CSV table of C-alpha atoms in Angstrom, one decimal:
chain,number,residue,atom,x,y,z
A,1,MET,CA,104.3,193.4,-36.0
A,2,ALA,CA,107.7,192.6,-34.5
A,3,ALA,CA,106.3,192.1,-31.0
A,4,THR,CA,103.7,189.7,-32.4
A,5,GLU,CA,106.1,187.8,-34.4
A,6,GLY,CA,108.4,187.5,-31.4
A,7,GLY,CA,105.5,186.2,-29.3
A,8,PHE,CA,104.8,183.6,-32.0
A,9,HIS,CA,108.4,182.4,-32.0
A,10,THR,CA,108.4,181.9,-28.3
A,11,LEU,CA,105.7,179.3,-28.6
A,12,LYS,CA,108.1,177.0,-30.4
A,13,ALA,CA,105.2,176.0,-32.7
A,14,PRO,CA,105.6,173.2,-35.3
A,15,ILE,CA,107.0,174.5,-38.6
A,16,TYR,CA,104.3,174.4,-41.3
A,17,ASP,CA,104.9,175.0,-45.0
A,18,PHE,CA,102.1,176.8,-46.8
A,19,SER,CA,104.4,177.9,-49.7
A,20,GLY,CA,102.4,178.4,-52.9
A,21,GLN,CA,99.1,178.6,-51.0
A,22,VAL,CA,96.8,181.6,-50.7
A,23,VAL,CA,95.2,182.4,-47.3
A,24,LEU,CA,92.3,184.8,-46.6
A,25,VAL,CA,92.0,186.1,-43.0
A,26,THR,CA,89.1,188.3,-41.9
A,27,GLY,CA,89.2,190.5,-38.8
A,28,ALA,CA,92.9,190.7,-39.5
A,29,SER,CA,93.7,194.1,-38.0
A,30,SER,CA,94.3,192.8,-34.5
A,31,GLY,CA,94.1,189.9,-32.0
A,32,MET,CA,93.7,186.4,-33.3
A,33,GLY,CA,93.2,187.5,-36.9
A,34,LEU,CA,96.5,189.4,-37.0
A,35,ALA,CA,98.4,186.7,-35.2
A,36,THR,CA,97.1,184.1,-37.7
A,37,ALA,CA,97.8,186.2,-40.7
A,38,ILE,CA,101.4,186.7,-39.6
A,39,ALA,CA,101.8,183.0,-38.8
A,40,PHE,CA,100.6,182.0,-42.3
A,41,ALA,CA,102.9,184.6,-43.9
A,42,GLN,CA,105.8,183.2,-41.9
A,43,ALA,CA,104.9,179.8,-43.2
A,44,GLY,CA,105.3,180.9,-46.8
A,45,ALA,CA,101.7,181.7,-47.7
A,46,LYS,CA,100.4,184.6,-49.8
A,47,VAL,CA,98.0,186.3,-47.4
A,48,ALA,CA,95.0,188.6,-47.9
A,49,LEU,CA,94.2,190.5,-44.7
A,50,ALA,CA,90.6,191.7,-44.7
A,51,ASP,CA,89.0,194.0,-42.1
A,52,VAL,CA,86.6,196.9,-42.0
A,53,LYS,CA,89.5,198.9,-40.5
A,54,ILE,CA,91.3,199.2,-43.8
A,55,THR,CA,93.9,201.7,-42.6
A,56,ALA,CA,95.1,199.3,-39.9
A,57,VAL,CA,95.5,196.4,-42.2
A,58,GLU,CA,97.3,198.5,-44.8
A,59,VAL,CA,99.9,199.3,-42.1
A,60,ILE,CA,100.3,195.7,-41.2
A,61,VAL,CA,100.6,194.6,-44.9
A,62,ALA,CA,103.3,197.2,-45.5
A,63,GLU,CA,105.3,195.7,-42.7
A,64,LEU,CA,104.7,192.2,-43.9
A,65,VAL,CA,105.8,193.1,-47.5
A,66,SER,CA,108.9,195.0,-46.2
A,67,ALA,CA,109.8,191.8,-44.3
A,68,GLY,CA,109.7,189.8,-47.6
A,69,HIS,CA,106.2,188.3,-47.4
A,70,ARG,CA,103.4,188.6,-50.0
A,71,ALA,CA,100.3,190.2,-48.6
A,72,ILE,CA,97.4,192.5,-49.6
A,73,ALA,CA,95.0,194.6,-47.5
A,74,VAL,CA,91.3,194.3,-48.3
A,75,GLY,CA,88.6,196.5,-46.8
A,76,CYS,CA,85.4,194.6,-46.0
A,77,ASP,CA,82.3,194.9,-43.9
A,78,VAL,CA,81.5,191.3,-43.4
A,79,SER,CA,77.7,191.9,-43.1
A,80,ASP,CA,77.6,193.4,-46.6
A,81,ASP,CA,77.2,190.8,-49.3
A,82,ALA,CA,78.7,192.9,-52.1
A,83,GLN,CA,81.8,193.7,-50.0
A,84,VAL,CA,82.3,190.0,-49.1
A,85,SER,CA,82.0,189.0,-52.8
A,86,ALA,CA,84.5,191.7,-53.7
A,87,MET,CA,86.9,190.6,-51.0
A,88,VAL,CA,87.1,187.1,-52.4
A,89,GLU,CA,87.3,188.4,-56.0
A,90,ARG,CA,90.2,190.7,-55.1
A,91,THR,CA,92.0,187.8,-53.4
A,92,VAL,CA,91.5,185.6,-56.5
A,93,ALA,CA,92.6,188.4,-58.9
A,94,GLU,CA,95.7,189.2,-56.9
A,95,PHE,CA,96.9,185.7,-55.8
A,96,GLY,CA,94.7,183.1,-57.5
A,97,GLY,CA,93.1,181.7,-54.3
A,98,PRO,CA,92.1,181.4,-51.6
A,99,ASP,CA,93.2,177.8,-50.7
A,100,VAL,CA,92.7,178.5,-47.0
A,101,ALA,CA,90.4,180.8,-45.1
A,102,PHE,CA,90.2,181.8,-41.4
A,103,ASN,CA,86.8,183.5,-40.9
A,104,ASN,CA,87.6,185.4,-37.8
A,105,ALA,CA,85.8,188.8,-37.7
A,106,GLY,CA,83.5,189.2,-34.8
A,107,VAL,CA,82.1,191.5,-32.2
A,108,MET,CA,80.9,191.3,-28.6
A,109,ALA,CA,77.3,192.1,-27.6
A,110,GLN,CA,76.4,195.0,-25.4
A,111,VAL,CA,75.6,193.5,-22.0
A,112,ALA,CA,71.8,193.3,-21.4
A,113,LEU,CA,69.4,190.7,-20.2
A,114,THR,CA,67.4,189.1,-23.0
A,115,ALA,CA,64.2,191.0,-22.3
A,116,ASP,CA,66.1,194.3,-22.2
A,117,SER,CA,68.1,193.7,-25.4
A,118,THR,CA,67.2,195.4,-28.6
A,119,ARG,CA,66.5,194.2,-32.2
A,120,GLU,CA,69.2,196.6,-33.4
A,121,GLU,CA,71.8,195.0,-31.2
A,122,TRP,CA,70.7,191.5,-32.1
A,123,ASP,CA,71.0,192.3,-35.8
A,124,ARG,CA,74.4,193.9,-35.4
A,125,VAL,CA,75.9,191.0,-33.5
A,126,THR,CA,74.4,188.1,-35.5
A,127,GLY,CA,74.9,190.0,-38.7
A,128,ILE,CA,78.7,190.0,-38.2
A,129,ASN,CA,79.3,186.9,-36.1
A,130,LEU,CA,76.9,184.5,-37.8
A,131,ARG,CA,75.6,185.9,-41.1
A,132,GLY,CA,79.1,187.1,-41.8
A,133,VAL,CA,80.5,183.6,-41.5
A,134,TRP,CA,77.7,182.2,-43.7
A,135,ASN,CA,78.4,185.0,-46.2
A,136,TYR,CA,82.2,184.3,-46.3
A,137,MET,CA,81.7,180.6,-46.8
A,138,ARG,CA,79.3,181.0,-49.7
A,139,TYR,CA,81.9,182.8,-51.8
A,140,GLU,CA,84.9,180.9,-50.4
A,141,LEU,CA,83.3,177.6,-51.1
A,142,ARG,CA,82.4,178.4,-54.6
A,143,GLN,CA,86.0,179.4,-55.4
A,144,MET,CA,87.4,176.3,-53.6
A,145,GLN,CA,85.1,174.1,-55.5
A,146,ARG,CA,86.4,175.6,-58.8
A,147,GLN,CA,90.0,175.0,-57.5
A,148,GLY,CA,89.3,171.4,-56.4
A,149,GLY,CA,89.6,171.8,-52.6
A,150,GLY,CA,90.7,173.9,-49.7
A,151,ALA,CA,90.4,174.4,-45.9
A,152,ILE,CA,88.3,176.7,-43.9
A,153,VAL,CA,88.4,177.5,-40.2
A,154,ASN,CA,85.6,179.5,-38.5
A,155,ASN,CA,86.3,181.3,-35.3
A,156,ALA,CA,83.5,180.4,-32.8
A,157,SER,CA,84.0,180.6,-29.0
A,158,VAL,CA,83.6,178.7,-25.8
A,159,GLY,CA,80.4,180.7,-25.8
A,160,ALA,CA,79.2,178.1,-28.3
A,161,LEU,CA,79.3,175.5,-25.6
A,162,THR,CA,77.3,177.1,-22.9
A,163,GLY,CA,75.2,180.1,-21.9
A,164,ASN,CA,76.4,183.4,-20.5
A,165,PRO,CA,73.9,185.8,-18.9
A,166,GLY,CA,73.8,189.2,-20.5
A,167,ILE,CA,75.3,188.5,-23.9
A,168,GLY,CA,72.5,186.4,-25.5
A,169,ALA,CA,73.1,187.6,-29.1
A,170,TYR,CA,76.8,186.7,-28.9
A,171,ILE,CA,76.2,183.3,-27.4
A,172,ALA,CA,73.5,182.5,-30.0
A,173,SER,CA,75.7,183.6,-32.8
A,174,LYS,CA,78.6,181.4,-31.7
A,175,HIS,CA,76.3,178.4,-31.2
A,176,GLY,CA,75.2,179.1,-34.8
A,177,VAL,CA,78.7,179.2,-36.1
A,178,VAL,CA,79.4,175.7,-34.8
A,179,GLY,CA,76.2,174.3,-36.3
A,180,LEU,CA,76.9,176.0,-39.6
A,181,THR,CA,80.5,174.7,-39.6
A,182,GLN,CA,79.3,171.1,-39.0
A,183,THR,CA,76.7,171.3,-41.6
A,184,ALA,CA,78.9,172.8,-44.3
A,185,ALA,CA,81.7,170.3,-43.4
A,186,LEU,CA,79.4,167.4,-44.3
A,187,GLU,CA,78.2,169.1,-47.4
A,188,TYR,CA,81.6,169.8,-48.9
A,189,VAL,CA,83.9,167.1,-47.6
A,190,GLY,CA,83.3,165.2,-50.9
A,191,HIS,CA,84.6,168.2,-52.8
A,192,GLY,CA,88.0,168.1,-51.0
A,193,ILE,CA,87.2,171.0,-48.7
A,194,ARG,CA,87.7,170.6,-45.0
A,195,ILE,CA,85.8,172.9,-42.7
A,196,ASN,CA,86.4,173.2,-38.9
A,197,ALA,CA,86.1,175.7,-36.2
A,198,VAL,CA,88.0,176.9,-33.1
A,199,ASN,CA,86.4,177.7,-29.8
A,200,PRO,CA,88.8,180.1,-28.0
A,201,GLY,CA,88.3,180.8,-24.3
A,202,VAL,CA,89.6,184.0,-22.6
A,203,VAL,CA,92.2,185.3,-25.1
A,204,ASP,CA,94.0,188.6,-24.5
A,205,THR,CA,92.2,190.6,-27.1
A,206,GLN,CA,90.0,193.7,-27.2
A,207,ILE,CA,86.8,191.6,-27.5
A,208,ALA,CA,87.7,189.8,-24.2
A,209,ARG,CA,88.1,193.2,-22.5
A,210,ASP,CA,84.8,194.3,-24.0
A,211,VAL,CA,83.0,191.6,-22.0
A,212,VAL,CA,83.8,193.5,-18.8
A,213,LYS,CA,83.5,196.9,-20.5
A,214,GLY,CA,87.3,197.6,-20.2
A,215,ASP,CA,87.3,197.2,-16.4
A,216,ASP,CA,90.9,196.0,-15.7
A,217,GLN,CA,90.0,194.6,-12.3
A,218,ALA,CA,87.1,192.7,-13.7
A,219,TYR,CA,89.2,191.4,-16.5
A,220,ALA,CA,91.9,190.2,-14.0
A,221,GLU,CA,89.1,188.4,-12.0
A,222,MET,CA,87.9,186.8,-15.2
A,223,VAL,CA,91.3,185.6,-16.0
A,224,LYS,CA,91.7,184.1,-12.5
A,225,GLN,CA,88.8,181.8,-13.3
A,226,VAL,CA,90.9,180.1,-16.1
A,227,PRO,CA,92.5,176.9,-14.7
A,228,ILE,CA,95.8,177.7,-16.3
A,229,ARG,CA,95.6,181.1,-14.5
A,230,ARG,CA,96.2,183.3,-17.5
A,231,ALA,CA,94.6,184.5,-20.6
A,232,GLY,CA,95.4,182.8,-23.9
A,233,ARG,CA,97.6,184.5,-26.4
A,234,PRO,CA,96.4,185.2,-29.9
A,235,GLU,CA,99.4,183.2,-31.2
A,236,GLU,CA,98.2,180.1,-29.4
A,237,ILE,CA,94.9,180.3,-31.4
A,238,ALA,CA,96.9,180.9,-34.6
A,239,SER,CA,98.9,177.7,-34.0
A,240,ALA,CA,95.7,175.7,-33.8
A,241,VAL,CA,94.4,177.3,-37.0
A,242,LEU,CA,97.5,176.5,-38.9
A,243,TRP,CA,97.4,172.9,-37.7
A,244,LEU,CA,93.7,172.5,-38.8
A,245,CYS,CA,94.7,173.8,-42.3
A,246,SER,CA,97.7,171.6,-42.6
A,247,PRO,CA,98.0,168.0,-43.9
A,248,GLY,CA,98.5,166.9,-40.3
A,249,ALA,CA,94.8,167.5,-39.7
A,250,SER,CA,93.6,165.8,-43.0
A,251,TYR,CA,91.2,163.5,-41.1
A,252,VAL,CA,89.7,166.3,-39.0
A,253,ILE,CA,86.2,167.2,-40.4
A,254,GLY,CA,83.5,169.4,-38.9
A,255,GLN,CA,85.1,169.8,-35.5
A,256,ALA,CA,85.1,172.7,-33.1
A,257,ILE,CA,88.4,172.6,-31.3
A,258,THR,CA,88.3,174.1,-27.9
A,259,ILE,CA,91.3,176.1,-26.8
A,260,ASP,CA,90.5,177.6,-23.4
A,261,GLY,CA,93.2,176.8,-20.8
A,262,GLY,CA,90.8,174.3,-19.1
A,263,MET,CA,87.8,176.5,-18.7
A,264,THR,CA,85.3,174.0,-20.0
A,265,VAL,CA,86.7,170.8,-18.5
A,266,PRO,CA,83.8,169.2,-16.7
């Protein structure tokens, strides 16, 4: 955790105050989820870190608690309705929230052309990336309505803005996340709930390396295509999420903020 915290500090990000707020982060065992959970904890929030990899988040939570933060670990398979419901209930029982949610858990599709892909792979990817986000929001929104408001950020992708041969299920799921975000944002803005999304580009996470099947040379070539000439850091996505959940973004509704080092500039 220390290395991640150090990386976050080097960004010289704005100082946000989430004291007294409860934050739920899914896919919190690594990458963007982990960086965002740490950033919220540093900003004073009580944080529930949820992931199917429960042992990993338990280790992270132990480090956060030893550093003086309030955090809990929650095991959750996001494609399972009962587990998602239990995740939100556990957060409410422990901390009384959530006031903020970062719906981040996601997977990459196995590379295959559309005609060669399988129903099982389609269901796996869309079940986590899209149905999972829909599932989170159903339970988060009910709780936020009871509380009188909140903020949700869904993790989409630059893949929501274009096509990408070989990973059709992933691309379709991320397009769906943006459409779902926009629709829910309009439905619940009158309830004091702001819903937005982020579209990360190439970020140095395992899911980015999965795109090239762990081939370091192919990964380096992919990074070279980014105009800024490097991959993004998970902490840079965390900074955007915190802003979207802060009072500074109070007029931002139903947007998908692209954070990609210039990849999608026309």
